Short mmCIF file of C-alpha atoms in Angstrom, two decimals:
data_model
loop_
_atom_site.label_atom_id
_atom_site.label_comp_id
_atom_site.label_asym_id
_atom_site.label_seq_id
_atom_site.Cartn_x
_atom_site.Cartn_y
_atom_site.Cartn_z
CA MET A 1 186.66 169.70 324.93
CA GLY A 2 185.76 171.33 321.61
CA GLY A 3 182.06 170.65 322.08
CA ILE A 4 182.13 172.14 325.59
CA LEU A 5 183.89 175.29 324.38
CA LEU A 6 181.38 175.67 321.55
CA GLY A 7 178.52 175.20 324.00
CA VAL A 8 179.87 178.03 326.16
CA GLY A 9 180.15 180.25 323.08
CA ASN A 10 176.59 179.36 322.10
CA ILE A 11 175.30 180.52 325.49
CA CYS A 12 177.19 183.79 325.05
CA LEU A 13 175.57 184.33 321.65
CA PHE A 14 172.11 183.72 323.14
CA ILE A 15 172.79 186.26 325.89
CA VAL A 16 173.92 188.80 323.29
CA LEU A 17 171.02 188.22 320.87
CA LYS A 18 170.20 184.76 319.51
CA PRO A 19 171.72 181.25 319.54
CA TRP A 20 174.21 179.91 317.03
CA GLY A 21 173.03 179.27 313.50
CA ALA A 22 175.02 178.90 310.29
CA SER A 23 172.74 178.55 307.27
CA GLY A 24 171.20 182.00 307.71
CA GLY A 25 174.55 183.67 307.14
CA VAL A 26 175.22 181.66 303.98
CA LYS A 27 171.71 182.42 302.67
CA ASN A 28 172.37 186.11 303.25
CA TRP A 29 175.46 185.88 301.04
CA GLY A 30 173.39 184.28 298.28
CA ASP A 31 170.57 186.81 298.61
CA ASN A 32 172.95 189.73 298.34
CA LEU A 33 174.85 188.16 295.44
CA PHE A 34 171.73 187.56 293.36
CA ASN A 35 170.35 191.00 294.20
CA LEU A 36 173.60 192.50 292.92
CA MET A 37 172.96 190.62 289.68
CA GLY A 38 169.52 192.22 289.38
CA GLY A 39 167.45 189.68 291.28
CA ASP A 40 164.71 190.41 293.79
CA PHE A 41 165.44 188.18 296.77
CA ALA A 42 164.42 189.09 300.30
CA ASN A 43 167.35 189.28 302.70
CA MET A 44 168.11 190.41 306.23
CA GLY A 45 170.49 193.21 305.26
CA ALA A 46 173.94 193.87 303.93
CA ILE A 47 176.57 191.17 304.40
CA ASN A 48 178.59 193.29 306.82
CA LEU A 49 175.52 194.25 308.87
CA PHE A 50 173.71 190.92 309.30
CA PRO A 51 174.93 189.23 312.51
CA TYR A 52 174.97 185.67 311.17
CA SER A 53 176.77 186.72 308.01
CA VAL A 54 179.45 188.41 310.11
CA LEU A 55 179.60 185.33 312.36
CA CYS A 56 180.17 183.00 309.39
CA ILE A 57 182.84 185.20 307.82
CA LEU A 58 184.78 185.44 311.07
CA LEU A 59 184.34 181.70 311.64
CA ILE A 60 186.13 181.06 308.34
CA MET A 61 188.86 183.47 309.43
CA GLY A 62 189.21 181.68 312.76
CA ALA A 63 189.51 178.30 311.06
CA PHE A 64 192.03 179.79 308.62
CA ALA A 65 194.09 181.03 311.55
CA GLY A 66 193.85 177.68 313.34
CA ALA A 67 195.09 175.86 310.24
CA LEU A 68 197.94 178.33 309.86
CA PHE A 69 199.00 177.99 313.51
CA SER A 70 199.31 174.22 313.09
CA ARG A 71 200.80 174.50 309.58
CA GLN A 72 197.85 172.54 308.20
CA PHE A 73 196.65 175.10 305.66
CA ALA A 74 196.82 174.24 301.97
CA LEU A 75 194.68 174.80 298.91
CA ARG A 76 193.44 171.26 298.31
CA PHE A 77 191.89 170.62 294.90
CA PRO A 78 189.95 167.33 294.77
CA PRO A 79 189.16 165.15 291.75
CA ILE A 80 186.36 166.49 289.55
CA GLY A 81 183.93 163.88 290.88
CA GLU A 82 184.52 164.97 294.48
CA LEU A 83 184.18 168.63 293.49
CA PHE A 84 180.83 167.84 291.90
CA LYS A 85 179.71 166.01 295.06
CA GLY A 86 180.63 169.07 297.09
CA LEU A 87 178.49 171.29 294.87
CA PHE A 88 175.61 168.82 294.68
CA GLY A 89 175.70 168.22 298.42
CA GLY A 90 175.63 171.97 299.00
CA LEU A 91 172.60 172.36 296.74
CA LEU A 92 170.79 169.65 298.71
CA MET A 93 171.77 171.24 302.03
CA GLY A 94 170.43 174.58 300.85
CA LEU A 95 167.15 172.96 299.81
CA GLY A 96 166.85 171.01 303.07
CA ALA A 97 167.80 173.94 305.30
CA VAL A 98 165.07 176.16 303.85
CA LEU A 99 162.33 173.52 303.73
CA GLY A 100 163.26 172.25 307.19
CA VAL A 101 163.79 175.77 308.59
CA SER A 102 167.01 174.47 310.14
CA CYS A 103 170.52 173.16 309.67
CA THR A 104 172.68 170.96 311.88
CA ILE A 105 173.54 173.93 314.09
CA GLY A 106 170.30 175.94 314.25
CA GLY A 107 168.03 172.90 314.19
CA PHE A 108 170.12 170.44 316.18
CA PHE A 109 173.07 171.82 318.14
CA SER A 110 171.03 174.89 319.18
CA GLY A 111 167.55 173.43 318.61
CA TRP A 112 167.81 170.73 321.26
CA PRO A 113 168.98 173.13 323.99
CA ALA A 114 166.06 175.39 323.00
CA LEU A 115 163.78 172.43 323.94
CA SER A 116 162.15 172.35 320.50
CA MET A 117 160.53 169.06 319.57
CA GLY A 118 160.80 170.12 315.94
CA ALA A 119 164.57 169.90 316.42
CA VAL A 120 164.21 166.27 317.51
CA VAL A 121 162.21 165.44 314.39
CA PHE A 122 164.73 167.35 312.25
CA THR A 123 167.50 165.23 313.79
CA ILE A 124 165.62 162.05 312.92
CA GLY A 125 165.58 163.33 309.34
CA LEU A 126 169.31 164.06 309.51
CA VAL A 127 170.02 160.51 310.66
CA ALA A 128 167.83 159.06 307.90
CA GLY A 129 169.51 161.20 305.26
CA THR A 130 172.96 160.32 306.57
CA TRP A 131 172.16 156.60 306.49
CA LEU A 132 170.89 156.83 302.91
CA ALA A 133 173.99 158.78 301.85
CA VAL A 134 176.32 156.25 303.47
CA LYS A 135 174.55 153.47 301.59
CA TYR A 136 174.95 155.42 298.35
CA LEU A 137 178.65 156.15 298.97
CA LEU A 138 179.38 152.49 299.69
CA PHE A 139 177.50 151.55 296.53
CA GLU A 140 179.50 154.10 294.54
CA VAL A 141 182.83 152.86 295.90
CA ASN A 142 182.00 149.25 295.04
CA LYS A 143 180.27 149.73 291.69
CA PHE A 144 181.62 152.99 290.25
CA PRO A 145 184.97 153.68 291.96
CA LYS A 146 186.17 155.91 289.13
CA LEU A 147 183.43 158.49 289.75
CA SER A 148 185.38 160.11 292.58
CA SER A 149 188.90 159.03 291.74
CA GLY A 150 191.49 161.07 289.92
CA LYS A 151 194.30 163.49 290.48
CA THR A 152 194.40 165.80 293.47
CA LEU A 153 196.46 168.92 293.84
CA SER A 154 197.67 170.70 296.98
CA ILE A 155 199.21 174.16 296.93
CA LEU A 156 201.01 175.89 299.83
CA THR A 157 201.32 172.63 301.75
CA ALA A 158 203.69 172.89 304.72
CA GLY A 159 206.50 170.39 305.00
CA LYS A 160 210.19 170.09 305.69
CA GLY A 161 211.65 173.49 305.05
CA ARG A 162 208.29 174.83 303.86
CA GLY A 163 205.42 176.61 305.55
CA SER A 164 207.33 178.44 308.28
CA TRP A 165 205.37 181.54 307.31
CA GLN A 166 202.03 179.97 308.27
CA PRO A 167 202.05 180.49 312.08
CA ILE A 168 203.22 184.09 311.60
CA PHE A 169 200.43 184.77 309.14
CA GLY A 170 198.01 183.08 311.55
CA VAL A 171 198.76 185.80 314.09
CA VAL A 172 198.04 188.41 311.41
CA VAL A 173 194.67 186.78 310.67
CA VAL A 174 193.66 186.69 314.36
CA VAL A 175 194.71 190.30 314.91
CA THR A 176 192.75 191.31 311.80
CA GLY A 177 189.68 189.50 313.12
CA LEU A 178 189.96 191.23 316.49
CA ILE A 179 190.34 194.60 314.77
CA ILE A 180 187.16 193.91 312.78
CA ALA A 181 185.32 193.05 316.00
CA PHE A 182 186.66 196.16 317.73
CA ARG A 183 185.63 198.41 314.84
CA TYR A 184 182.05 197.18 315.17
CA THR A 185 181.93 198.39 318.78
CA GLY A 186 181.48 201.94 317.52
CA SER A 187 178.24 201.10 315.71
CA SER A 188 176.87 197.83 317.08
CA SER A 189 177.92 195.89 320.15
CA VAL A 190 175.92 192.91 318.85
CA LEU A 191 177.96 192.75 315.64
CA ALA A 192 181.15 193.18 317.65
CA TRP A 193 180.28 190.19 319.82
CA TYR A 194 179.20 188.08 316.85
CA ALA A 195 182.47 188.86 315.09
CA ALA A 196 184.57 187.98 318.14
CA ILE A 197 182.63 184.79 318.90
CA GLY A 198 182.71 183.80 315.23
CA LEU A 199 186.51 184.04 315.28
CA TYR A 200 186.53 181.94 318.46
CA PHE A 201 184.19 179.35 316.92
CA GLY A 202 186.43 178.99 313.88
CA LEU A 203 189.53 178.40 315.99
CA VAL A 204 187.77 175.86 318.20
CA CYS A 205 186.14 173.99 315.31
CA GLN A 206 189.40 173.70 313.39
CA ARG A 207 191.57 172.66 316.31
CA SER A 208 189.03 170.19 317.74
CA ARG A 209 187.84 168.88 314.33
CA PHE A 210 184.28 169.43 315.51
CA CYS A 211 181.94 167.86 312.97
CA VAL A 212 178.22 167.07 313.18
CA VAL A 213 178.44 165.02 309.97
CA ARG A 214 180.96 162.67 311.58
CA ALA A 215 178.83 162.49 314.73
CA LEU A 216 175.90 161.13 312.72
CA ARG A 217 177.88 159.28 310.03
CA GLU A 218 180.49 157.34 312.01
CA PRO A 219 178.03 154.93 313.69
CA PHE A 220 177.25 153.72 310.15
CA MET A 221 180.90 153.79 309.00
CA SER A 222 183.74 153.19 311.47
CA GLY A 223 181.58 152.93 314.59
CA SER A 224 183.62 155.56 316.46
CA SER A 225 181.64 157.35 319.18
CA LYS A 226 184.05 160.28 319.72
CA PRO A 227 182.42 162.75 317.26
CA ALA A 228 178.99 162.05 318.73
CA LEU A 229 180.26 162.52 322.29
CA ALA A 230 181.70 165.92 321.35
CA VAL A 231 178.33 167.04 319.98
CA MET A 232 176.54 165.69 323.06
CA ALA A 233 178.85 167.64 325.36
CA GLY A 234 178.17 170.86 323.47
CA ILE A 235 174.42 170.31 323.53
CA LEU A 236 174.42 169.59 327.28
CA VAL A 237 176.41 172.75 328.06
CA SER A 238 174.19 174.82 325.76
CA MET A 239 171.04 173.34 327.29
CA PHE A 240 172.06 174.38 330.79
CA GLY A 241 172.50 177.99 329.69
CA PHE A 242 169.48 178.09 327.36
CA VAL A 243 167.09 176.76 330.00
CA VAL A 244 168.25 179.36 332.53
CA ILE A 245 168.02 182.15 329.93
CA LYS A 246 164.49 181.17 328.90
CA PHE A 247 163.18 180.31 332.35
CA MET A 248 164.43 183.61 333.79
CA GLY A 249 162.86 185.56 330.94
CA ILE A 250 166.17 186.96 329.68
CA ARG A 251 165.15 185.95 326.15
CA GLY A 252 161.82 184.83 324.72
CA GLU A 253 160.79 181.25 325.39
CA MET A 254 159.92 180.59 321.76
CA MET A 255 163.28 181.72 320.43
CA TRP A 256 164.84 179.02 318.24
CA VAL A 257 161.56 177.10 318.17
CA TRP A 258 160.60 176.97 314.50
CA PRO A 259 157.27 176.20 312.77
CA HIS A 260 158.58 172.93 311.35
CA PHE A 261 157.06 170.22 313.53
CA TRP A 262 156.74 167.73 312.01
CA VAL A 263 156.58 167.43 308.20
CA PRO A 264 159.02 170.22 307.23
CA ALA A 265 161.50 168.97 309.83
CA ILE A 266 161.52 165.35 308.66
CA ILE A 267 161.63 166.20 304.94
CA GLY A 268 164.14 169.03 305.28
CA GLY A 269 166.28 167.05 307.71
CA THR A 270 166.45 164.03 305.41
CA ILE A 271 167.45 166.14 302.40
CA PHE A 272 170.00 168.07 304.45
CA GLY A 273 171.43 164.89 306.00
CA PHE A 274 171.93 163.29 302.59
CA GLY A 275 173.53 166.44 301.19
CA MET A 276 175.93 167.03 304.07
CA THR A 277 177.19 163.45 303.94
CA ILE A 278 177.76 163.62 300.18
CA ALA A 279 179.53 166.98 300.56
CA GLY A 280 181.61 165.88 303.54
CA GLY A 281 180.52 168.72 305.79
CA CYS A 282 177.37 170.41 307.08
CA THR A 283 177.04 174.20 306.92
CA VAL A 284 179.49 174.95 309.73
CA GLY A 285 181.70 172.02 308.75
CA SER A 286 181.90 173.39 305.23
CA LEU A 287 182.77 176.84 306.57
CA TRP A 288 185.67 175.82 308.80
CA ARG A 289 187.03 173.32 306.29
CA ALA A 290 186.87 176.03 303.64
CA GLY A 291 189.08 178.04 305.98
CA GLU A 292 191.57 175.16 305.88
CA GLY A 293 191.66 175.40 302.08
CA HIS A 294 189.42 172.49 301.03
CA ILE A 295 188.10 173.49 297.60
CA LYS A 296 185.42 170.78 297.72
CA LEU A 297 183.84 172.56 300.68
CA TRP A 298 184.10 175.90 298.87
CA ALA A 299 181.93 174.25 296.20
CA SER A 300 179.54 173.12 298.95
CA ILE A 301 179.17 176.70 300.19
CA VAL A 302 178.51 177.90 296.63
CA GLY A 303 175.81 175.24 296.31
CA MET A 304 174.11 176.46 299.48
CA MET A 305 174.38 180.09 298.38
CA VAL A 306 172.59 179.21 295.14
CA ALA A 307 169.95 176.83 296.51
CA MET A 308 168.78 178.71 299.60
CA PRO A 309 167.56 181.97 297.99
CA PHE A 310 165.79 180.12 295.16
CA THR A 311 164.20 177.59 297.50
CA ALA A 312 162.98 180.34 299.83
CA LYS A 313 161.48 182.32 296.95
CA PHE A 314 160.05 179.65 294.66
CA ILE A 315 159.62 176.36 296.56
CA LYS A 316 159.06 177.02 300.26
CA PRO A 317 155.87 179.14 299.92
CA ALA A 318 154.04 176.45 297.94
CA PHE A 319 155.40 173.70 300.19
CA PHE A 320 154.24 175.35 303.42
CA ASN A 321 150.91 176.50 301.98
CA ALA A 322 150.12 172.89 301.04
CA LEU A 323 150.54 171.73 304.64
CA PRO A 324 147.81 171.99 307.29
CA ASP A 325 148.73 173.87 310.45
CA SER A 326 148.93 170.59 312.38
CA MET A 327 151.93 169.58 310.26
CA LYS A 328 153.96 172.78 310.67
CA GLN A 329 153.74 173.65 314.34
CA MET A 330 156.03 175.47 316.74
CA PHE A 331 156.39 172.78 319.41
CA PHE A 332 158.06 174.10 322.57
CA LEU A 333 157.97 171.12 324.93
CA PRO A 334 157.94 173.07 328.27
CA GLU A 335 154.73 174.73 327.07
CA LYS A 336 153.10 171.31 327.20
CA ILE A 337 154.66 169.64 330.26
CA GLY A 338 156.76 172.25 332.07
CA TYR A 339 160.49 172.91 332.16
CA GLY A 340 161.56 170.11 334.50
CA PRO A 341 159.88 167.24 332.64
CA ALA A 342 160.90 168.74 329.27
CA VAL A 343 164.56 168.82 330.25
CA GLY A 344 164.16 165.27 331.53
CA VAL A 345 162.79 164.14 328.15
CA PHE A 346 165.73 165.65 326.27
CA LEU A 347 168.23 164.19 328.72
CA ALA A 348 166.59 160.77 328.31
CA ILE A 349 166.87 161.03 324.51
CA MET A 350 170.53 161.98 324.84
CA LEU A 351 171.15 159.07 327.22
CA LEU A 352 169.66 156.68 324.67
CA TRP A 353 171.84 158.21 321.97
CA TYR A 354 174.92 157.83 324.19
CA LEU A 355 174.13 154.21 325.00
CA PHE A 356 173.56 153.46 321.33
CA VAL A 357 176.84 154.92 320.03
CA LYS A 358 178.87 153.26 322.81
CA TRP A 359 177.16 149.91 322.24
CA ASN A 360 177.59 150.20 318.47
CA GLU A 361 181.25 151.16 318.91
CA ARG A 362 181.77 147.98 320.92
CA THR A 363 179.73 145.62 318.73
CA GLY A 364 179.93 147.21 315.26
CA LYS A 365 176.32 146.16 314.71
CA PHE A 366 175.45 149.11 312.45
CA SER A 367 178.95 149.87 311.16
CA ALA A 368 180.07 149.29 307.59
CA TYR A 369 183.60 148.30 308.62
#
């Protein structure tokens, strides 16, 4: 159900302005932070005026509220090794998101419905990176178990006789988020909608445990197909709306089709996939888990905030300039074969994915345990 609700919200965002993306908002935070420190990083505007920044902030608030409603909020401090993996994974995600011009949301959850073949290649990279990271994590557990072991600390944990304040404060957080959205109506209806939908996304993600990392990781770990099925449902719902929006000319056909087919997508996707698995959350997964109080994912967000501005300024220009145009194309499949066949291709890919995860769940062929 969570994937379906997120798909509906994604369609609403596209009608308002553009589809759902997460890494752009985090990059905007980093750009503004470094500019405050005297840097010269290009950004899309002030934090409170950039739609995706507002979306990400309200998403954290929504997840915070969801955790409070269910008395699941706590400040959870991991062992030092896990904290380092969160930071390192975030740095890799920032690098991969900029080089691949995508993240798991913009380049996968929204990229597939946009009928971008670059999104398919990016997803192949994500799967490759996830597989490599799973292999590393299993190696670490078996050979160096002390790297991520140690004391953990939880503060404000609800329990018997404790935490009764959390649901009440959750109402306060939701009301505050709605007030923020309402205040934007006086200056920008787009920002108002992004704020409201961001709050909605956070609540849905937290309550449904929506996680792209688990969708791609679990076939190699437990074999469970449930996370993948949730992502598939969201993509299918989004695709229905996106195709209508593009075909009817409500929004531009090339929207959310990036110049990353095929080299940037495969390289960026692999780096991002490795990083998100090490960190334990992709961009949006880090955001909503940060709202729950997971300090490891706070470190992941910090890593992305640091890596994305520096990668965009110092690495991406040289990387893209070194590639011929044939390796960094905008590949909108309906432009080549028409809308009907293009949708059929994406549905066929999703059917193969569905058959694979269900078969693997039953046989455990690719699962670690």
